[in-house]
């Protein structure tokens, strides 16, 4: 129920970290009511909460990069699941507010928020079913409760890209049906460059990093240099045309793949016109599933051989190595999963 003491331009907001992302958790009805009170669109409310007008989101609760400019709208109307949620990616110094695709990292935050809102058995392992409205998929989430039945963030689990330890959150997505939308050559920096566009949770463009002159020792700063960044942008925009997709600030994300001596495959990511400092969890799913597609680019670059049954694919990114669960039946990927962590950072009143 909406807080009666809220002023017209105020909104209850929770800030959570999920995996290597941070975002705002809001109840959908409260956001819709705030938009009506102020006679503005829902998207305008979200952009003001984040601050999409300044490059560093200094006037809002964002962080100026794709990993931190996220909003999730949660509702509890669908009684077949514990909660439904819709993900929005807000641009940095950009008018964009997109609900194309979803975020695999932030789902850990959504699960923690849902458990905090609907406390269950204390000191227990809790199974939640969350429906992503963006992709119309149900995600199965396993996490821990504390002595009050709320989410328990305390534990010894650590993920690459986050130095603090937390409890482990297991995310599993079934019935994913990964598919190759198209493949072919596009022009990048005046050269023919082979790409594959696949649909797995989100839509991604896969490209051999060597073709873009991206090397494994390139750090975040080097990837942001004009030459590399412009090539990745060209891959995004020209592969959008190749796949006949509607222009989007988010879709497709670009995954530049490399072989690796430390893992099964390595990746560098362009997400929402930002070099990603680690890697979206949905990209981990897509890469692992792509390795299972016969003669795919990912399969050729990786030395990993997907087998029927449970597989663990190790993927290296800028912050470390992550293990992705892939289940295959009769040569077909039927589910993907990953372990993440989460933490509530704050809950309070935001001015719109």
Short mmCIF file of C-alpha atoms in Angstrom, two decimals:
data_model
loop_
_atom_site.label_atom_id
_atom_site.label_comp_id
_atom_site.label_asym_id
_atom_site.label_seq_id
_atom_site.Cartn_x
_atom_site.Cartn_y
_atom_site.Cartn_z
CA UNK A 1 0.00 0.00 0.00
CA UNK A 2 1.36 3.40 -0.92
CA UNK A 3 2.69 5.46 1.96
CA UNK A 4 0.09 8.17 2.68
CA UNK A 5 2.71 10.63 3.96
CA UNK A 6 4.53 10.76 0.63
CA UNK A 7 4.42 14.08 -1.16
CA UNK A 8 3.35 14.21 -4.79
CA UNK A 9 6.95 14.19 -6.03
CA UNK A 10 8.21 11.48 -3.67
CA UNK A 11 8.59 7.74 -4.15
CA UNK A 12 9.67 4.80 -2.00
CA UNK A 13 12.87 3.33 -3.49
CA UNK A 14 15.26 0.55 -2.47
CA UNK A 15 18.83 0.33 -3.78
CA UNK A 16 20.24 -3.17 -4.14
CA UNK A 17 23.36 -4.72 -5.58
CA UNK A 18 22.79 -7.88 -7.55
CA UNK A 19 25.87 -9.66 -8.87
CA UNK A 20 28.05 -6.99 -10.48
CA UNK A 21 25.11 -4.64 -11.08
CA UNK A 22 23.34 -2.09 -8.90
CA UNK A 23 19.80 -0.91 -9.39
CA UNK A 24 16.65 0.61 -7.95
CA UNK A 25 13.85 -1.66 -6.77
CA UNK A 26 10.42 -0.04 -6.97
CA UNK A 27 6.86 -1.29 -6.64
CA UNK A 28 5.23 -0.86 -10.05
CA UNK A 29 1.94 0.52 -8.68
CA UNK A 30 3.75 3.21 -6.69
CA UNK A 31 5.70 4.33 -9.78
CA UNK A 32 2.53 4.39 -11.89
CA UNK A 33 0.69 6.41 -9.22
CA UNK A 34 3.58 8.89 -8.97
CA UNK A 35 3.53 9.35 -12.75
CA UNK A 36 -0.21 10.06 -12.63
CA UNK A 37 0.14 12.54 -9.76
CA UNK A 38 2.81 14.49 -11.65
CA UNK A 39 1.18 14.04 -15.07
CA UNK A 40 4.37 12.61 -16.58
CA UNK A 41 5.19 9.28 -18.18
CA UNK A 42 6.44 6.26 -16.25
CA UNK A 43 9.69 6.45 -18.25
CA UNK A 44 10.20 10.07 -17.18
CA UNK A 45 9.89 9.04 -13.53
CA UNK A 46 12.56 6.37 -14.01
CA UNK A 47 14.91 8.71 -15.85
CA UNK A 48 14.61 11.32 -13.11
CA UNK A 49 15.29 8.74 -10.39
CA UNK A 50 18.51 7.67 -12.13
CA UNK A 51 19.40 11.07 -13.71
CA UNK A 52 19.98 10.35 -17.37
CA UNK A 53 20.94 13.96 -18.18
CA UNK A 54 24.38 14.04 -16.58
CA UNK A 55 27.15 11.68 -17.66
CA UNK A 56 27.85 10.59 -14.08
CA UNK A 57 24.18 10.68 -12.94
CA UNK A 58 25.25 13.17 -10.26
CA UNK A 59 21.67 14.40 -9.78
CA UNK A 60 20.14 10.98 -9.22
CA UNK A 61 20.68 7.46 -7.94
CA UNK A 62 22.45 6.04 -10.98
CA UNK A 63 26.17 5.68 -11.48
CA UNK A 64 26.72 6.85 -15.04
CA UNK A 65 27.44 3.39 -16.50
CA UNK A 66 25.18 0.60 -17.71
CA UNK A 67 25.91 -1.57 -14.64
CA UNK A 68 24.45 1.01 -12.25
CA UNK A 69 21.76 2.77 -14.31
CA UNK A 70 19.09 0.11 -13.80
CA UNK A 71 15.54 0.13 -12.47
CA UNK A 72 13.30 -2.86 -11.71
CA UNK A 73 9.54 -2.54 -11.31
CA UNK A 74 8.13 -5.34 -9.16
CA UNK A 75 4.54 -6.41 -8.64
CA UNK A 76 2.82 -9.25 -6.80
CA UNK A 77 -0.39 -9.51 -8.84
CA UNK A 78 0.41 -12.80 -10.61
CA UNK A 79 -0.31 -15.46 -7.99
CA UNK A 80 1.27 -18.24 -10.09
CA UNK A 81 4.72 -16.87 -9.15
CA UNK A 82 6.22 -15.15 -6.13
CA UNK A 83 6.58 -11.91 -8.08
CA UNK A 84 6.79 -10.45 -11.58
CA UNK A 85 9.31 -7.82 -12.57
CA UNK A 86 10.21 -5.59 -15.47
CA UNK A 87 13.73 -4.34 -16.11
CA UNK A 88 14.63 -0.89 -17.48
CA UNK A 89 18.08 0.23 -18.63
CA UNK A 90 18.51 4.00 -18.33
CA UNK A 91 21.04 5.80 -20.51
CA UNK A 92 23.87 7.92 -19.13
CA UNK A 93 23.71 11.48 -20.49
CA UNK A 94 21.20 10.02 -22.94
CA UNK A 95 17.41 10.19 -23.41
CA UNK A 96 17.14 6.41 -23.58
CA UNK A 97 15.00 4.33 -21.23
CA UNK A 98 14.77 0.80 -22.59
CA UNK A 99 13.01 -2.36 -21.45
CA UNK A 100 14.51 -4.43 -24.28
CA UNK A 101 15.84 -7.70 -22.90
CA UNK A 102 16.72 -8.16 -19.24
CA UNK A 103 19.65 -8.23 -16.79
CA UNK A 104 20.87 -11.54 -15.41
CA UNK A 105 22.85 -9.96 -12.56
CA UNK A 106 20.06 -7.76 -11.25
CA UNK A 107 17.68 -10.72 -10.90
CA UNK A 108 19.64 -11.62 -7.74
CA UNK A 109 18.74 -8.19 -6.37
CA UNK A 110 15.09 -8.66 -7.35
CA UNK A 111 15.00 -12.00 -5.52
CA UNK A 112 16.50 -10.43 -2.38
CA UNK A 113 14.00 -7.55 -2.55
CA UNK A 114 11.05 -9.93 -3.01
CA UNK A 115 12.12 -11.98 0.00
CA UNK A 116 12.51 -8.79 2.06
CA UNK A 117 9.00 -7.71 1.04
CA UNK A 118 7.40 -11.13 1.59
CA UNK A 119 9.32 -12.72 4.46
CA UNK A 120 9.17 -16.52 4.50
CA UNK A 121 10.48 -19.27 6.77
CA UNK A 122 13.32 -18.03 9.03
CA UNK A 123 16.84 -19.48 8.76
CA UNK A 124 15.94 -21.51 5.68
CA UNK A 125 16.85 -22.15 2.08
CA UNK A 126 14.10 -20.44 0.09
CA UNK A 127 12.96 -21.23 -3.45
CA UNK A 128 11.40 -18.33 -5.35
CA UNK A 129 9.82 -18.23 -8.80
CA UNK A 130 10.14 -14.85 -10.49
CA UNK A 131 8.62 -13.98 -13.85
CA UNK A 132 10.60 -11.65 -16.12
CA UNK A 133 8.08 -9.64 -18.12
CA UNK A 134 10.80 -8.49 -20.53
CA UNK A 135 11.48 -11.99 -21.87
CA UNK A 136 8.39 -13.84 -20.58
CA UNK A 137 10.48 -16.41 -18.72
CA UNK A 138 10.16 -17.80 -15.21
CA UNK A 139 13.40 -17.82 -13.24
CA UNK A 140 13.97 -20.24 -10.38
CA UNK A 141 15.96 -18.61 -7.56
CA UNK A 142 17.40 -20.31 -4.47
CA UNK A 143 18.57 -18.09 -1.61
CA UNK A 144 18.90 -17.94 2.20
CA UNK A 145 16.63 -16.30 4.78
CA UNK A 146 17.70 -14.82 8.11
CA UNK A 147 16.12 -15.30 11.54
CA UNK A 148 13.29 -12.95 10.55
CA UNK A 149 12.56 -14.68 7.23
CA UNK A 150 14.09 -11.82 5.23
CA UNK A 151 16.98 -12.20 2.79
CA UNK A 152 20.23 -13.10 4.54
CA UNK A 153 23.21 -11.50 2.74
CA UNK A 154 25.79 -12.89 5.15
CA UNK A 155 27.98 -15.71 3.88
CA UNK A 156 31.35 -16.77 2.54
CA UNK A 157 30.50 -16.72 -1.16
CA UNK A 158 32.50 -14.41 -3.43
CA UNK A 159 32.00 -13.51 -7.09
CA UNK A 160 34.51 -12.01 -9.51
CA UNK A 161 34.07 -8.24 -9.59
CA UNK A 162 32.80 -7.86 -6.00
CA UNK A 163 35.35 -8.01 -3.17
CA UNK A 164 32.90 -8.47 -0.30
CA UNK A 165 31.60 -11.90 0.73
CA UNK A 166 27.89 -12.74 0.78
CA UNK A 167 25.51 -15.67 0.80
CA UNK A 168 25.09 -17.56 -2.47
CA UNK A 169 22.07 -17.03 -4.73
CA UNK A 170 21.49 -19.68 -7.39
CA UNK A 171 19.68 -18.60 -10.58
CA UNK A 172 18.29 -21.17 -13.01
CA UNK A 173 16.38 -20.44 -16.20
CA UNK A 174 14.66 -23.28 -18.01
CA UNK A 175 13.05 -23.55 -21.44
CA UNK A 176 15.41 -21.03 -23.05
CA UNK A 177 15.66 -22.32 -26.66
CA UNK A 178 18.87 -20.53 -27.77
CA UNK A 179 18.85 -19.83 -31.48
CA UNK A 180 21.07 -18.30 -34.15
CA UNK A 181 19.11 -15.39 -35.65
CA UNK A 182 21.59 -14.67 -38.42
CA UNK A 183 25.27 -14.74 -39.32
CA UNK A 184 27.40 -13.10 -41.95
CA UNK A 185 29.89 -10.37 -42.68
CA UNK A 186 29.49 -6.73 -41.82
CA UNK A 187 31.81 -3.77 -42.39
CA UNK A 188 33.85 -2.75 -39.34
CA UNK A 189 36.60 -0.14 -39.70
CA UNK A 190 36.45 -0.65 -43.47
CA UNK A 191 36.95 -4.43 -43.25
CA UNK A 192 34.66 -7.43 -43.69
CA UNK A 193 34.04 -8.89 -40.24
CA UNK A 194 32.14 -12.10 -39.49
CA UNK A 195 29.47 -11.94 -36.76
CA UNK A 196 26.74 -14.14 -35.35
CA UNK A 197 23.56 -12.75 -33.78
CA UNK A 198 21.97 -15.11 -31.28
CA UNK A 199 18.87 -15.01 -29.10
CA UNK A 200 19.40 -16.48 -25.65
CA UNK A 201 17.65 -14.63 -22.80
CA UNK A 202 18.74 -11.41 -24.58
CA UNK A 203 19.97 -10.80 -28.12
CA UNK A 204 23.76 -10.70 -28.56
CA UNK A 205 26.23 -10.21 -31.38
CA UNK A 206 29.22 -12.55 -31.16
CA UNK A 207 32.46 -11.54 -32.86
CA UNK A 208 36.03 -12.84 -32.80
CA UNK A 209 38.00 -10.28 -30.77
CA UNK A 210 41.01 -10.80 -33.05
CA UNK A 211 39.06 -9.34 -35.97
CA UNK A 212 38.63 -6.13 -33.95
CA UNK A 213 42.29 -6.15 -32.89
CA UNK A 214 41.27 -6.67 -29.25
CA UNK A 215 43.83 -8.60 -27.23
CA UNK A 216 43.51 -10.40 -23.90
CA UNK A 217 45.82 -7.93 -22.13
CA UNK A 218 43.64 -4.91 -23.03
CA UNK A 219 42.20 -3.43 -19.84
CA UNK A 220 39.05 -1.33 -19.40
CA UNK A 221 40.85 1.93 -20.22
CA UNK A 222 42.37 0.53 -23.43
CA UNK A 223 39.00 -0.80 -24.56
CA UNK A 224 37.55 2.68 -24.08
CA UNK A 225 40.09 4.24 -26.47
CA UNK A 226 38.52 5.68 -29.59
CA UNK A 227 39.75 2.99 -32.02
CA UNK A 228 38.48 -0.05 -30.12
CA UNK A 229 35.30 1.59 -28.86
CA UNK A 230 34.32 2.77 -32.36
CA UNK A 231 34.81 -0.74 -33.77
CA UNK A 232 32.56 -2.24 -31.11
CA UNK A 233 29.91 0.39 -31.82
CA UNK A 234 30.14 -0.41 -35.54
CA UNK A 235 29.64 -4.09 -34.74
CA UNK A 236 26.53 -3.26 -32.73
CA UNK A 237 24.98 -0.95 -35.30
CA UNK A 238 25.81 -2.96 -38.42
CA UNK A 239 24.83 -6.30 -36.88
CA UNK A 240 21.51 -4.68 -35.92
CA UNK A 241 20.95 -4.01 -39.61
CA UNK A 242 22.16 -7.51 -40.61
CA UNK A 243 19.64 -9.12 -38.24
CA UNK A 244 16.93 -6.62 -39.25
CA UNK A 245 16.39 -5.64 -35.62
CA UNK A 246 14.77 -2.39 -34.51
CA UNK A 247 17.42 0.11 -33.37
CA UNK A 248 17.85 -0.11 -29.59
CA UNK A 249 20.35 1.37 -27.13
CA UNK A 250 20.58 -2.04 -25.43
CA UNK A 251 19.95 -4.78 -27.99
CA UNK A 252 22.14 -6.34 -29.23
CA UNK A 253 24.98 -6.30 -26.73
CA UNK A 254 28.32 -7.07 -28.36
CA UNK A 255 30.44 -9.97 -27.08
CA UNK A 256 34.01 -10.02 -28.37
CA UNK A 257 35.32 -13.55 -27.75
CA UNK A 258 38.88 -14.74 -27.16
CA UNK A 259 40.41 -18.11 -26.43
CA UNK A 260 41.87 -18.42 -22.94
CA UNK A 261 44.56 -20.39 -21.13
CA UNK A 262 42.83 -19.84 -17.78
CA UNK A 263 39.21 -20.54 -18.70
CA UNK A 264 37.13 -22.16 -21.43
CA UNK A 265 36.61 -18.84 -23.20
CA UNK A 266 37.12 -15.11 -22.58
CA UNK A 267 34.92 -12.09 -23.38
CA UNK A 268 34.89 -8.28 -23.63
CA UNK A 269 31.49 -6.59 -23.70
CA UNK A 270 29.83 -3.50 -25.18
CA UNK A 271 26.58 -2.93 -23.26
CA UNK A 272 24.26 0.03 -23.89
CA UNK A 273 27.10 1.93 -25.62
CA UNK A 274 29.36 1.37 -22.60
CA UNK A 275 32.38 -0.88 -22.21
CA UNK A 276 31.23 -3.25 -19.47
CA UNK A 277 33.64 -3.42 -16.52
CA UNK A 278 32.89 -7.12 -16.08
CA UNK A 279 30.14 -8.94 -18.01
CA UNK A 280 26.32 -9.13 -17.87
CA UNK A 281 25.09 -12.44 -16.43
CA UNK A 282 22.77 -12.84 -19.41
CA UNK A 283 25.89 -12.71 -21.61
CA UNK A 284 27.38 -15.58 -19.62
CA UNK A 285 24.25 -17.60 -20.42
CA UNK A 286 24.45 -16.72 -24.10
CA UNK A 287 28.13 -17.61 -24.45
CA UNK A 288 27.75 -20.94 -22.67
CA UNK A 289 24.70 -21.82 -24.75
CA UNK A 290 26.42 -20.69 -27.96
CA UNK A 291 29.27 -23.11 -27.33
CA UNK A 292 26.67 -25.88 -27.58
CA UNK A 293 25.46 -24.71 -31.01
CA UNK A 294 27.14 -26.79 -33.75
CA UNK A 295 29.87 -24.94 -35.67
CA UNK A 296 29.16 -21.68 -33.83
CA UNK A 297 31.81 -19.00 -33.46
CA UNK A 298 31.89 -19.57 -29.69
CA UNK A 299 32.41 -23.30 -30.22
CA UNK A 300 35.29 -22.67 -32.59
CA UNK A 301 37.03 -20.21 -30.25
CA UNK A 302 36.52 -22.29 -27.11
CA UNK A 303 38.21 -25.60 -26.41
CA UNK A 304 35.26 -26.69 -24.26
CA UNK A 305 33.18 -29.62 -25.51
CA UNK A 306 29.56 -29.49 -24.40
CA UNK A 307 28.12 -32.92 -23.52
CA UNK A 308 24.65 -34.18 -22.75
CA UNK A 309 23.83 -33.65 -19.09
CA UNK A 310 25.17 -31.00 -16.72
CA UNK A 311 28.10 -28.87 -17.90
CA UNK A 312 30.11 -26.16 -16.15
CA UNK A 313 31.61 -23.59 -18.54
CA UNK A 314 34.30 -21.26 -17.18
CA UNK A 315 34.18 -17.78 -18.72
CA UNK A 316 36.84 -15.14 -18.07
CA UNK A 317 36.01 -11.42 -18.14
CA UNK A 318 37.76 -8.22 -17.04
CA UNK A 319 37.17 -8.91 -13.34
CA UNK A 320 37.84 -12.64 -13.15
CA UNK A 321 36.32 -16.01 -13.99
CA UNK A 322 32.72 -17.18 -13.58
CA UNK A 323 31.24 -20.66 -13.79
CA UNK A 324 28.04 -21.08 -15.81
CA UNK A 325 25.76 -24.10 -15.55
CA UNK A 326 24.47 -25.51 -18.83
CA UNK A 327 22.16 -28.52 -19.08
CA UNK A 328 21.95 -30.29 -22.44
CA UNK A 329 19.50 -33.01 -23.54
CA UNK A 330 19.93 -34.72 -26.91
CA UNK A 331 22.32 -31.99 -27.99
CA UNK A 332 19.87 -29.19 -27.11
CA UNK A 333 20.39 -26.64 -24.32
CA UNK A 334 17.40 -26.86 -21.98
CA UNK A 335 18.54 -24.68 -19.07
CA UNK A 336 21.26 -22.32 -17.92
CA UNK A 337 22.22 -21.12 -14.48
CA UNK A 338 24.68 -19.09 -12.48
CA UNK A 339 25.49 -18.30 -8.86
CA UNK A 340 25.37 -14.66 -7.79
CA UNK A 341 25.16 -12.60 -4.59
CA UNK A 342 23.18 -9.55 -3.51
CA UNK A 343 22.89 -6.92 -0.80
CA UNK A 344 20.38 -4.25 0.14
CA UNK A 345 22.28 -0.94 0.25
CA UNK A 346 19.47 1.36 1.40
CA UNK A 347 15.73 1.93 1.45
CA UNK A 348 14.11 5.34 1.62
CA UNK A 349 12.29 8.20 -0.10
CA UNK A 350 13.50 9.61 -3.42
CA UNK A 351 12.46 12.94 -4.91
CA UNK A 352 11.33 12.72 -8.54
#
